[in-house]
Every structure is written in C-alpha cells, then in structure tokens.
Coordinates of C-alpha atoms and ligand atoms in Angstrom, one line a residue:
X70 CA 142.0 41.9 38.7
X71 CA 142.5 45.5 37.4
X72 CA 141.7 48.2 40.2
X73 CA 141.6 51.8 39.3
X74 CA 142.2 54.2 42.1
X75 CA 141.2 57.9 41.9
X76 CA 143.4 60.0 43.8
X77 CA 146.3 57.6 43.2
X78 CA 149.1 59.3 45.2
X79 CA 146.8 59.9 48.5
X80 CA 147.9 58.3 51.5
X81 CA 145.1 55.8 51.8
X82 CA 145.6 55.1 47.8
X83 CA 149.2 54.3 48.0
X84 CA 148.6 51.7 51.0
X85 CA 145.9 50.2 49.0
X86 CA 148.2 49.9 45.8
X87 CA 150.8 48.3 47.8
X88 CA 148.1 45.6 49.0
X89 CA 146.7 45.0 45.8
X90 CA 149.9 44.7 44.0
X91 CA 151.2 42.4 47.0
X92 CA 148.1 40.2 46.1
X93 CA 148.6 40.0 42.4
X94 CA 146.0 42.4 41.4
X95 CA 146.7 45.0 38.8
X96 CA 146.3 48.6 40.4
X97 CA 146.2 51.8 38.8
X98 CA 146.7 55.1 40.4
X99 CA 145.0 58.1 38.8
X100 CA 147.1 61.2 39.5
X101 CA 147.2 64.9 38.5
X102 CA 150.6 65.7 39.3
X103 CA 153.1 63.7 36.9
X104 CA 156.0 64.2 39.5
X105 CA 154.0 61.7 41.8
X106 CA 154.1 58.9 39.6
X107 CA 157.5 57.5 40.8
X108 CA 155.7 57.0 44.3
X109 CA 152.6 55.1 42.8
X110 CA 155.1 53.1 40.7
X111 CA 157.2 52.3 43.8
X112 CA 153.9 51.3 45.5
X113 CA 153.4 48.6 42.8
X114 CA 151.0 50.3 40.8
X115 CA 150.6 51.8 37.2
X116 CA 150.3 55.6 37.4
X117 CA 148.4 57.7 34.9
X118 CA 148.0 61.3 34.9
X119 CA 144.3 62.3 34.9
X120 CA 143.3 65.7 36.8
X121 CA 139.5 64.7 37.9
X122 CA 138.6 68.6 38.1
X123 CA 139.5 69.2 34.2
X124 CA 139.0 65.8 32.6
X125 CA 136.0 65.0 30.3
X126 CA 133.9 61.8 31.0
X127 CA 134.9 60.4 27.7
X128 CA 138.5 60.6 28.6
X129 CA 138.1 58.9 32.0
X130 CA 135.9 56.1 30.7
X131 CA 138.7 55.2 28.3
X132 CA 140.8 54.8 31.3
X133 CA 138.5 52.5 33.2
X134 CA 137.8 50.4 30.4
X135 CA 138.6 46.7 31.2
X136 CA 138.6 47.5 35.1
X137 CA 137.0 45.3 37.5
X138 CA 136.7 47.9 40.1
X139 CA 137.1 51.6 40.8
X140 CA 137.9 53.2 44.1
X141 CA 137.4 56.9 44.8
X142 CA 140.1 57.9 47.1
X143 CA 140.6 61.2 46.3
X144 CA 140.1 64.4 48.2
X145 CA 140.6 68.3 48.2
X146 CA 142.7 67.7 51.4
X147 CA 143.1 69.8 54.6
X148 CA 144.4 73.1 53.0
X149 CA 141.4 73.6 50.5
X150 CA 138.5 75.9 50.7
X151 CA 135.0 75.4 50.0
X152 CA 135.0 75.4 46.1
X153 CA 137.5 72.2 46.1
X154 CA 135.5 70.4 48.4
X155 CA 132.6 70.6 45.8
X156 CA 135.2 70.1 42.6
X157 CA 137.0 67.2 44.1
X158 CA 135.0 65.4 46.8
X159 CA 131.7 65.9 45.1
X160 CA 132.3 66.7 41.4
X161 CA 135.5 64.2 40.9
X162 CA 133.3 61.3 42.8
X163 CA 130.4 62.1 40.3
X164 CA 132.5 62.2 37.4
X165 CA 134.2 58.8 38.1
X166 CA 131.0 57.1 38.8
X167 CA 129.5 58.6 35.4
X168 CA 132.7 57.3 33.7
X169 CA 132.5 53.7 35.5
X170 CA 129.0 53.5 34.2
X171 CA 130.0 54.4 30.6
X172 CA 132.9 52.1 30.9
X173 CA 130.5 49.1 32.6
X174 CA 132.6 48.8 35.4
X175 CA 130.1 47.8 38.1
X176 CA 132.2 47.5 41.3
X177 CA 132.7 51.3 43.0
X178 CA 133.9 51.6 46.3
X179 CA 133.8 55.4 47.5
X180 CA 135.6 56.5 50.6
X181 CA 133.3 59.1 52.2
X182 CA 133.5 60.4 55.6
X183 CA 131.7 59.8 59.1
X184 CA 129.4 62.9 59.5
X185 CA 128.1 62.6 55.8
X186 CA 124.6 61.8 55.2
X187 CA 123.2 64.5 57.8
X188 CA 123.2 68.4 57.1
X189 CA 126.2 70.0 58.9
X190 CA 125.1 71.5 62.0
X191 CA 124.0 74.9 62.3
X192 CA 127.3 77.2 63.3
X193 CA 129.6 74.8 61.7
X194 CA 132.9 76.1 60.3
X195 CA 132.2 76.9 56.4
X196 CA 134.9 74.7 55.0
X197 CA 133.8 71.8 57.1
X198 CA 130.3 72.3 56.2
X199 CA 131.3 72.4 52.4
X200 CA 133.1 69.3 53.0
X201 CA 130.1 67.3 54.6
X202 CA 127.7 68.7 51.9
X203 CA 130.0 67.5 49.2
X204 CA 130.5 64.2 50.7
X205 CA 126.7 63.6 51.1
X206 CA 126.1 65.0 47.6
X207 CA 128.8 62.4 46.1
X208 CA 127.1 59.6 48.1
X209 CA 123.7 60.6 47.0
X210 CA 124.9 60.5 43.3
X211 CA 126.4 57.2 43.6
X212 CA 123.4 55.6 45.4
X213 CA 121.4 56.9 42.5
X214 CA 123.6 54.8 39.8
X215 CA 123.2 51.1 38.5
X216 CA 126.6 50.5 39.8
X217 CA 127.5 47.8 42.7
X218 CA 128.7 50.4 45.1
X219 CA 129.9 50.5 48.5
X220 CA 130.3 53.7 50.4
X221 CA 132.9 53.5 53.1
X222 CA 132.6 56.4 56.1
X223 CA 136.1 56.3 58.0
X224 CA 136.3 58.5 61.2
X225 CA 139.1 60.5 61.9
X226 CA 142.2 59.1 59.7
X227 CA 145.6 58.6 61.4
X228 CA 149.0 57.5 60.2
X229 CA 149.7 55.0 62.8
X230 CA 150.5 51.5 61.8
X231 CA 147.7 49.1 60.9
X232 CA 146.1 47.3 63.8
X233 CA 144.0 44.7 61.7
X234 CA 141.1 45.3 63.9
X235 CA 138.1 47.4 63.2
X236 CA 134.5 48.1 64.1
X237 CA 132.9 48.2 60.7
X238 CA 128.9 48.3 60.5
X239 CA 126.0 50.6 59.1
X240 CA 125.6 54.1 60.5
X241 CA 125.3 55.1 63.4
X242 CA 128.7 53.8 64.6
X243 CA 130.1 56.2 67.6
X244 CA 132.9 58.6 66.6
X245 CA 136.3 57.3 66.6
X246 CA 139.7 57.3 64.6
X247 CA 141.3 54.6 62.5
X248 CA 144.7 54.3 60.9
X249 CA 144.9 55.0 57.1
X250 CA 146.4 51.5 56.8
X251 CA 143.4 49.7 58.3
X252 CA 141.0 51.7 55.8
X253 CA 143.3 50.3 52.9
X254 CA 142.9 46.9 54.3
X255 CA 139.1 47.2 54.4
X256 CA 139.0 48.7 51.0
X257 CA 141.1 45.7 49.5
X258 CA 138.6 43.2 51.5
X259 CA 135.6 45.1 50.2
X260 CA 136.7 44.4 46.7
X261 CA 136.8 40.8 47.3
X262 CA 133.3 40.8 49.0
X263 CA 130.5 41.6 46.1
X264 CA 128.0 41.2 49.0
X265 CA 128.9 44.4 50.2
X266 CA 127.3 46.2 47.4
X267 CA 124.8 48.7 48.1
X268 CA 125.6 49.2 51.6
X269 CA 126.8 52.6 53.5
X270 CA 129.5 51.4 56.3
X271 CA 131.1 53.4 58.9
X272 CA 134.5 52.3 60.0
X273 CA 136.7 53.1 63.2
X274 CA 139.3 51.1 65.3
X275 CA 137.6 48.1 67.1
X276 CA 138.1 44.5 68.0
X277 CA 137.0 42.5 65.0
X278 CA 139.6 41.4 62.4
X279 CA 139.4 42.9 59.0
X280 CA 138.3 39.8 57.1
X281 CA 135.7 38.5 59.5
X282 CA 134.2 42.1 59.8
X283 CA 133.8 42.7 56.0
X284 CA 132.7 38.9 55.8
X285 CA 130.0 39.3 58.3
X286 CA 128.5 42.4 56.8
X287 CA 128.4 41.0 53.3
Ligands
NAP421 N1 141.2 63.4 56.9 C1 140.3 62.7 57.8 O1 140.6 62.5 58.8 C2 139.4 61.9 56.7 C3 138.4 61.2 57.7 C4 137.5 60.4 56.7 C5 137.5 60.3 55.2 N2 138.5 61.2 54.8 C6 138.8 61.0 53.4 O2 139.5 59.9 52.9 C7 139.9 60.2 51.4 C8 141.2 59.8 51.5 O3 142.0 60.2 52.5 P1 143.7 60.7 52.3 O4 144.1 60.7 53.5 O5 144.4 59.1 51.5 O6 143.9 61.7 51.4 P2 145.0 62.6 50.6 O7 146.3 61.6 51.2 O8 144.8 63.9 50.9 O9 144.8 62.1 49.1 C9 143.8 62.9 48.4 C10 144.5 62.8 47.0 O10 143.6 63.1 46.1 C11 144.3 63.7 45.0 N3 143.4 64.7 44.4 C12 143.1 66.0 44.6 N4 142.3 66.7 43.7 C13 142.5 65.8 42.5 C14 142.3 65.9 41.2 N5 141.7 66.9 40.8 N6 142.5 65.0 40.1 C15 143.0 63.8 40.8 N7 143.3 63.7 42.1 C16 143.3 64.7 42.9 C17 145.4 64.5 45.7 O11 146.2 64.7 44.7 P3 147.4 65.8 44.9 O12 148.6 65.6 45.8 O13 148.2 66.2 43.5 O14 146.4 67.2 45.3 C18 145.8 63.4 46.8 O15 146.9 62.5 46.3 C19 139.6 61.5 51.4 O16 138.5 61.7 50.3 C20 139.2 62.3 52.4 O17 138.3 63.2 52.2 C21 139.4 61.9 55.4

C-alpha cells in the first residue's frame, strides 16, 4: 500500500515510515526542506519536497495520485507563533484533504490533538489558543468531506520508547501522555482497519495492546 505522509520529517512521521517500510508498505514523506530527504530515505520512505504552506492543490493532487492512504502528520511546531498554527495545523491539513478528494484517495488519517473540538478556555495563552483553534478547524474541515477519515487526538507526546500499550477511545479520554512511537504504531494499525473511518479518537498511554485497541473500536 502506498501511503503519503505530510510532514514527512516529523518525529511521528519518521517512526511511522519505519513501521510501514518494515511491513512492506511504500511510504512517501512530503518534506519542505530538501536537506531532510536523507533522514526520510533512511527511515525507508521516498522523500518528496512539497511545502504545504506554498503548494497549489493541483500540485499536491499529482503527488497523491495512486496512493491508498494519506496521513497528516505536519505541525508548525513548538517555536512557531499563531499565524503558522493557522497556515500549517489548519491550512496544510485543508490543502491535503482537498488534494486527497481530487486524487480519489479516500483514506485519510489526521493527527490532531487532545483539547481540539472545544473552544480554548478564556485566558489561555494566545499561541496555544491559536493551535487549538487551528486543530479544531482542521478537524471540522475533514469531517465535512467525502473521505474515509479518522481523526486521532493524542495526548502530550514524549520521545520515550514504544510501550505497545494504549488507551484509545472516543472523547472524552482523561488527559495523559503517549510516546510518539506508540502513536506511530496506532496510525499504522488504523490504516489497516477501514472500520475506524468517520471516528474521532483520543489516545494516551494505557493497558490495551495496540492491535486489540484499534480492532475493538472498528
Ligand atoms: N507536542 C505534543 O505534545 C502534541 C500533542 C498532540 C498532538 N500533536 C501533534 O502531533 C503532530 C506530529 O507531532 P510531531 O512531534 O511528530 O511533529 P514534529 O516533529 O514537530 O513534525 C512536524 C513536521 O511538520 C513539518 N512541516 C511544518 N511546516 C510544513 C510545511 N509548510 N510543509 C510541509 N511540512 C511542514 C515540519 O517540517 P520542518 O522541520 O521543515 O519544520 C516537521 O517535519 C503535529 O500535528 C502536532 O501538532 C503534538
């Protein structure tokens, strides 16, 4: 299966590319910095340069053509301000979803965040509020489309090794953290479970093995 991953040099994306390559899938990482191509290739994926804040929908459509699934794993990142929360966390997801529809790629897994789906609390830090607003808008856009989408809202991400044990359920799930390696494993499993389409799921560390948790909600 050919899987195109937006934000292909992100921490979750690189882990996901390794998992997909390991099971014989063809992963393609969309990156904006050509210097990141070597890391993506080392993870086992094809690297394609595509800045999702600058690309036209038609160009992204061409890149998605022939893919079985698309994963939105991009993010403006911790050092960015409110405008890039909108242009990446919302805008790049909308562009990718638009291109997926045009290319006829139905399966779309979006990495969102716990906290999305509700307005930011009054008094919240301006950048955090912009992030949550952007993630919520990206989710709403995706739900409005004729795609087999799954929205995944992880809790606080860590770089700890994979545990293989998670809590995955419809909101609300109590706040918690989750290793990026476990998030990558959950996405790989979601791609294999079309029954998880049209579901919004929250994810933190827990007791259930990944495959069983994903299977049980499909
Ligand atoms: N941090 C948390 O605790 C947390 C919690 C829940 C959800 N999340 C979400 O989880 C997702 C993945 O997290 P992560 O830690 O794996 O992210 P990450 O390591 O920050 O990776 C994000 C990637 O997006 C890329 N990107 C940024 N702008 C782009 C553009 N215009 N075009 C193409 N790619 C672009 C970045 O590339 P560059 O290196 O070129 O900038 C980077 O490789 C993000 O959506 C994040 O918001 C985070």
